[in-house]
PDB file of C-alpha atoms in Angstrom:
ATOM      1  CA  UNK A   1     -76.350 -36.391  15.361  1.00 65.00           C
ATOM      2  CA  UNK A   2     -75.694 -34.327  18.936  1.00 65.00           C
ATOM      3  CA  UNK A   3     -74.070 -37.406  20.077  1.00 72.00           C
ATOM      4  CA  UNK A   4     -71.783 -37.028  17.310  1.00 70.00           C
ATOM      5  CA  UNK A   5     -71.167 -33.203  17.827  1.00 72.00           C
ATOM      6  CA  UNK A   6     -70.518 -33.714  21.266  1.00 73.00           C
ATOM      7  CA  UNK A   7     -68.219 -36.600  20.658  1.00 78.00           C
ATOM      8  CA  UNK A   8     -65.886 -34.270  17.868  1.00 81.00           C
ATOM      9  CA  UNK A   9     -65.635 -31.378  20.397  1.00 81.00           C
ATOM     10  CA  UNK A  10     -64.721 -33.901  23.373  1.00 82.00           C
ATOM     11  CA  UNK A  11     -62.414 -35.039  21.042  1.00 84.00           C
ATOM     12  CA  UNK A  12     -60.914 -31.405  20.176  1.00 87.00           C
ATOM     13  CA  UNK A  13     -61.154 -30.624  24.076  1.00 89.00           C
ATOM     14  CA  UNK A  14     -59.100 -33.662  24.940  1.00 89.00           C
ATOM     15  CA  UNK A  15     -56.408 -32.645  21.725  1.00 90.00           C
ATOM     16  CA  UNK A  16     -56.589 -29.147  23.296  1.00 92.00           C
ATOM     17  CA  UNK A  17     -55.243 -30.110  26.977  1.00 93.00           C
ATOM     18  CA  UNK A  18     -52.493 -32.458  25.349  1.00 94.00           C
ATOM     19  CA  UNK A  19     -51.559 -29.986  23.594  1.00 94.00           C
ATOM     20  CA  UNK A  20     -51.164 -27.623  26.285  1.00 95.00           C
ATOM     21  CA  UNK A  21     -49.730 -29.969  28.959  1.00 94.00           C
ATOM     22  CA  UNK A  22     -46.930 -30.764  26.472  1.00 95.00           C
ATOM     23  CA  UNK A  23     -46.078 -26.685  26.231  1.00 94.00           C
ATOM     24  CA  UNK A  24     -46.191 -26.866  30.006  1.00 93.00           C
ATOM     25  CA  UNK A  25     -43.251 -29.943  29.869  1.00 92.00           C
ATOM     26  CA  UNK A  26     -41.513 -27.879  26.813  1.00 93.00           C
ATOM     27  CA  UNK A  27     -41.144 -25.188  29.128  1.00 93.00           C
ATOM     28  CA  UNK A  28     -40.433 -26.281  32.092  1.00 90.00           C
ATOM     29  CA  UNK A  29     -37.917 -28.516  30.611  1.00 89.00           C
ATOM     30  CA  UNK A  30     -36.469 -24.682  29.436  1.00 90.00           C
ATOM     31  CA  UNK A  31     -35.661 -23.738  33.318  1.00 87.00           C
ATOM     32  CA  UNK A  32     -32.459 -23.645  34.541  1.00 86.00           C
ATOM     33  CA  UNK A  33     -32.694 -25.233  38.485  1.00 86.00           C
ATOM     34  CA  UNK A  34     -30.406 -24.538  41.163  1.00 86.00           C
ATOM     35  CA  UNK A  35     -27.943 -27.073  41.913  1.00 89.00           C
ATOM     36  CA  UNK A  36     -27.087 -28.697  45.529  1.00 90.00           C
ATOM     37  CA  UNK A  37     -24.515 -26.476  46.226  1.00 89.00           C
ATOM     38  CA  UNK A  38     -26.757 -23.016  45.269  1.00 88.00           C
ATOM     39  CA  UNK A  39     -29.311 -24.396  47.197  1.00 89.00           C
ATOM     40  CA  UNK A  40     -27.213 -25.666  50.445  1.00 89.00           C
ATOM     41  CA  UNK A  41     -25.674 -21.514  50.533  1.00 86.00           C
ATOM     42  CA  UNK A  42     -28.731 -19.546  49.897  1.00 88.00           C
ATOM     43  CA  UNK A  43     -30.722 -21.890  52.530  1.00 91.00           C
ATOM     44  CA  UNK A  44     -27.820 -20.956  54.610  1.00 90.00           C
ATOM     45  CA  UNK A  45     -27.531 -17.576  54.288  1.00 88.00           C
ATOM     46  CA  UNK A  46     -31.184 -17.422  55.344  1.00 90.00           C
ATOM     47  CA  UNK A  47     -31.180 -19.339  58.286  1.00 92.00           C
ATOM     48  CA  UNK A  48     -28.296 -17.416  59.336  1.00 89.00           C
ATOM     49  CA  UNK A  49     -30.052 -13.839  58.638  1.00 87.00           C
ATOM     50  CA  UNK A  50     -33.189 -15.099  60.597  1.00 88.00           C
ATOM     51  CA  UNK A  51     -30.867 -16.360  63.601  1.00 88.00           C
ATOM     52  CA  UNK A  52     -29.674 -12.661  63.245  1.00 84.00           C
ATOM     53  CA  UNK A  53     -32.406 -10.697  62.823  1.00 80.00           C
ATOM     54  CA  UNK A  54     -34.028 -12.791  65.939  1.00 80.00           C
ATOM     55  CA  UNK A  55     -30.941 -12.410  68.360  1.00 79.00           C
ATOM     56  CA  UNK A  56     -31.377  -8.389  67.542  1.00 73.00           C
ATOM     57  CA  UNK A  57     -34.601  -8.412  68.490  1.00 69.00           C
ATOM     58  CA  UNK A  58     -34.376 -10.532  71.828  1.00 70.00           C
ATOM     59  CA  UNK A  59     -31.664  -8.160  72.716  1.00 68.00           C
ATOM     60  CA  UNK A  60     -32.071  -4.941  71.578  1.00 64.00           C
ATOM     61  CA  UNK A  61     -36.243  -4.853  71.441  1.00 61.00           C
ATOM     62  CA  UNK A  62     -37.519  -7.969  73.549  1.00 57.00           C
ATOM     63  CA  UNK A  63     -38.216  -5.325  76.430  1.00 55.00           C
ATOM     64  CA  UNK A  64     -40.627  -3.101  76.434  1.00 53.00           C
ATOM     65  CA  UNK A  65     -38.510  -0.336  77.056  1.00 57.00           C
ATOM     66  CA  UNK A  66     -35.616   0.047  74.556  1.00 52.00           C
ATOM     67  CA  UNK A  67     -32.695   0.293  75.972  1.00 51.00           C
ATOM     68  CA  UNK A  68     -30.932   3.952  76.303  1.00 54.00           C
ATOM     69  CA  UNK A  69     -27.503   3.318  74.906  1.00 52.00           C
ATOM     70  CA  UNK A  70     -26.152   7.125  75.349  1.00 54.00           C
ATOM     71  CA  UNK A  71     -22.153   8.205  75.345  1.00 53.00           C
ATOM     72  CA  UNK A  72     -20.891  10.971  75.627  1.00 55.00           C
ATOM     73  CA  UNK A  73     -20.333  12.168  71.929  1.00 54.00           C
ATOM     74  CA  UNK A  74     -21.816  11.117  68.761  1.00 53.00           C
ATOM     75  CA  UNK A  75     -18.947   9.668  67.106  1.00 55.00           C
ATOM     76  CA  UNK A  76     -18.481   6.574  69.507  1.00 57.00           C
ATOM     77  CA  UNK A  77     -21.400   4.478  71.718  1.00 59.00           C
ATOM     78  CA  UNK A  78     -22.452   1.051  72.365  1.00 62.00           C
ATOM     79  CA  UNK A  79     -25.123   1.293  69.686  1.00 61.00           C
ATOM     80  CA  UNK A  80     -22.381   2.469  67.238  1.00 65.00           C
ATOM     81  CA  UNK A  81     -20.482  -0.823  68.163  1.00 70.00           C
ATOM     82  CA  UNK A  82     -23.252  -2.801  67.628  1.00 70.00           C
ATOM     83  CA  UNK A  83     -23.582  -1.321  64.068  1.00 71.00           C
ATOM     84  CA  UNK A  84     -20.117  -2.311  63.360  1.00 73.00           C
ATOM     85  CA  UNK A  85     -20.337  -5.636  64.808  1.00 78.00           C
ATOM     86  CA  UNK A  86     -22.932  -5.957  62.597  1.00 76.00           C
ATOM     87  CA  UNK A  87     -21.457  -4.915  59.879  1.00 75.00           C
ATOM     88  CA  UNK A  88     -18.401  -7.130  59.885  1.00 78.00           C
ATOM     89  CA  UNK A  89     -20.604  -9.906  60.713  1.00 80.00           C
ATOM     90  CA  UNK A  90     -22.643  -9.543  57.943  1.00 76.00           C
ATOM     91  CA  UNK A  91     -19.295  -8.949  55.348  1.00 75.00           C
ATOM     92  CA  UNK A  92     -18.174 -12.521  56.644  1.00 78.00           C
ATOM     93  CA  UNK A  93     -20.936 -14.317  56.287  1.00 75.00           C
ATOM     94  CA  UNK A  94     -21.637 -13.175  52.964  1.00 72.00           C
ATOM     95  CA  UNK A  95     -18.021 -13.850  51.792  1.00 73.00           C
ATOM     96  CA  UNK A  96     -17.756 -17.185  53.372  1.00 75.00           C
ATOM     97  CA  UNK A  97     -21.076 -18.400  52.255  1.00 72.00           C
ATOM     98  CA  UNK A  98     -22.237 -17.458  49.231  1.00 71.00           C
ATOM     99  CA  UNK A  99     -20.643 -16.848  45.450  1.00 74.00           C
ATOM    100  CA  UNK A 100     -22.273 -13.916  44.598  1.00 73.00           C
ATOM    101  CA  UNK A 101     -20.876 -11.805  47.328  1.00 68.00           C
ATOM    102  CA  UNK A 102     -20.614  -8.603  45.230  1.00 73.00           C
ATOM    103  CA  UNK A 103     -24.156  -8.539  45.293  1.00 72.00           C
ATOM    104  CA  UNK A 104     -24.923  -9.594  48.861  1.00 73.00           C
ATOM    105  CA  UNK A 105     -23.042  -6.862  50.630  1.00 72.00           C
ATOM    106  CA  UNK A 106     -24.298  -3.959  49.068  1.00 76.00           C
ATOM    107  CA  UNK A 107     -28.048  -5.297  49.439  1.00 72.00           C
ATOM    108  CA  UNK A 108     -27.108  -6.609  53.126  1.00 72.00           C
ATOM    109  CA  UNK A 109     -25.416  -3.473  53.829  1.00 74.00           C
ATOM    110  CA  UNK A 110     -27.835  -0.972  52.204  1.00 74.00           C
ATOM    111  CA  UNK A 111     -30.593  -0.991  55.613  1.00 70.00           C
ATOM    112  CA  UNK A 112     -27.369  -0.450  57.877  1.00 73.00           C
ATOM    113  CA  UNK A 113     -25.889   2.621  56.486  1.00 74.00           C
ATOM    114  CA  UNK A 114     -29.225   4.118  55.882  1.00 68.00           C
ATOM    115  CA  UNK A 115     -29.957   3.880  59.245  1.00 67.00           C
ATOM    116  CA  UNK A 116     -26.791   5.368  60.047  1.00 69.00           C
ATOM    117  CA  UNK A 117     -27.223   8.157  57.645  1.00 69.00           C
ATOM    118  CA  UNK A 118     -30.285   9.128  58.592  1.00 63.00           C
ATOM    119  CA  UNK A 119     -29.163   9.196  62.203  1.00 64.00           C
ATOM    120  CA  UNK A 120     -26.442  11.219  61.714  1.00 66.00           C
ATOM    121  CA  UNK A 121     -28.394  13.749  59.279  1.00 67.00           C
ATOM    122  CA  UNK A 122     -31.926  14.197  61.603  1.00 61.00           C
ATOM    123  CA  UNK A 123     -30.292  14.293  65.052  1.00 59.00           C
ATOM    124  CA  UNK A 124     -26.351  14.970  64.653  1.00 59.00           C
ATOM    125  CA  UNK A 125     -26.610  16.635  67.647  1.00 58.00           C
ATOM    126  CA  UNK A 126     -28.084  13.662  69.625  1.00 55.00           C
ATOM    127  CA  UNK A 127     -26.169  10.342  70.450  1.00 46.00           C
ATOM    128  CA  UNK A 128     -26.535   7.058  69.237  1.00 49.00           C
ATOM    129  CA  UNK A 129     -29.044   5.946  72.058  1.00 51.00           C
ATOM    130  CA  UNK A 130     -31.927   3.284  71.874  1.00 50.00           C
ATOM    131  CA  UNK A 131     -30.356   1.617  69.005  1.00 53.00           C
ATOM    132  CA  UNK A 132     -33.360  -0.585  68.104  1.00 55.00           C
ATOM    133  CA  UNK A 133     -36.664  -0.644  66.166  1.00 57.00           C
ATOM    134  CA  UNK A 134     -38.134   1.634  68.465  1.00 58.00           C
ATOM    135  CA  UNK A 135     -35.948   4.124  68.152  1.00 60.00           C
ATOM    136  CA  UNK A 136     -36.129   3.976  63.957  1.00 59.00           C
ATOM    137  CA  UNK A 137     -39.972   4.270  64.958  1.00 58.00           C
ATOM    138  CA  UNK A 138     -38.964   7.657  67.318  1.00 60.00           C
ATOM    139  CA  UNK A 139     -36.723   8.531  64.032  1.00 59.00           C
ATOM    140  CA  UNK A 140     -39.212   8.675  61.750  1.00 58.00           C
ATOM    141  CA  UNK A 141     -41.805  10.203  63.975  1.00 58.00           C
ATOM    142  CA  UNK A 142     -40.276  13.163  64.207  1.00 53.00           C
TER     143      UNK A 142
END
């Protein structure tokens, strides 16, 4: 008789898990996947933001002392340049590389011009100089 009882509820157990598995395959037969081409620009667009991201550091932070970039007014300096290089850099590559630029530049943008604003609202008074992450750290700090 418990041979029997255990039997049924293997039985229900095992109807239980087919049961689920098959939701699992119902559902993820539901997902829409990237296609070659979605995958080929967003692994792109990556690679090329890391390649980015690591160049600005080797330059602007691989010392440790960043760099004074000082001119003599606030409106124009080498870290300002930078900025802009940046900027335009980062408009191309999302136009040329991705579909969804509309998005991209705003969100690729958005870090930049903070940075900028913030710059130019806590110190207008002091140049663009040590353009680099330890000079957002000197920003914040005070």
């Amino acid at each position: 008789m418990a041979c029997l009882v255990f039997a049924e509820s293997l039985v229900c157990m095992i109807a239980r898990i087919k049961k689920y598995v098959k939701g699992i395959l119902l559902e993820w037969d539901k997902v829409s996947k990237p296609d070659w081409k979605q995958v080929k620009a967003n692994t792109l667009v990556v690679v090329v933001a890391t390649l980015i991201l690591g160049i600005y550091l080797w330059i602007i932070d691989g010392n440790q002392d960043y760099p004074i970039w000082s001119a003599p007014d606030t409106i124009f300096g080498p870290g300002l340049i930078f900025l802009l290089v940046l900027v335009i850099a980062l408009l191309w590559f999302a136009r040329r590389f991705t579909s969804r630029w509309e998005v991209v530049i705003p969100v690729s943008l958005a870090p930049l011009l903070l940075v900028l604003a913030l710059h130019y609202i806590v110190a207008p008074s002091d140049p663009v100089s040590g353009f680099g992450i330890a000079w957002i750290r000197q920003l914040f700090l005070k």
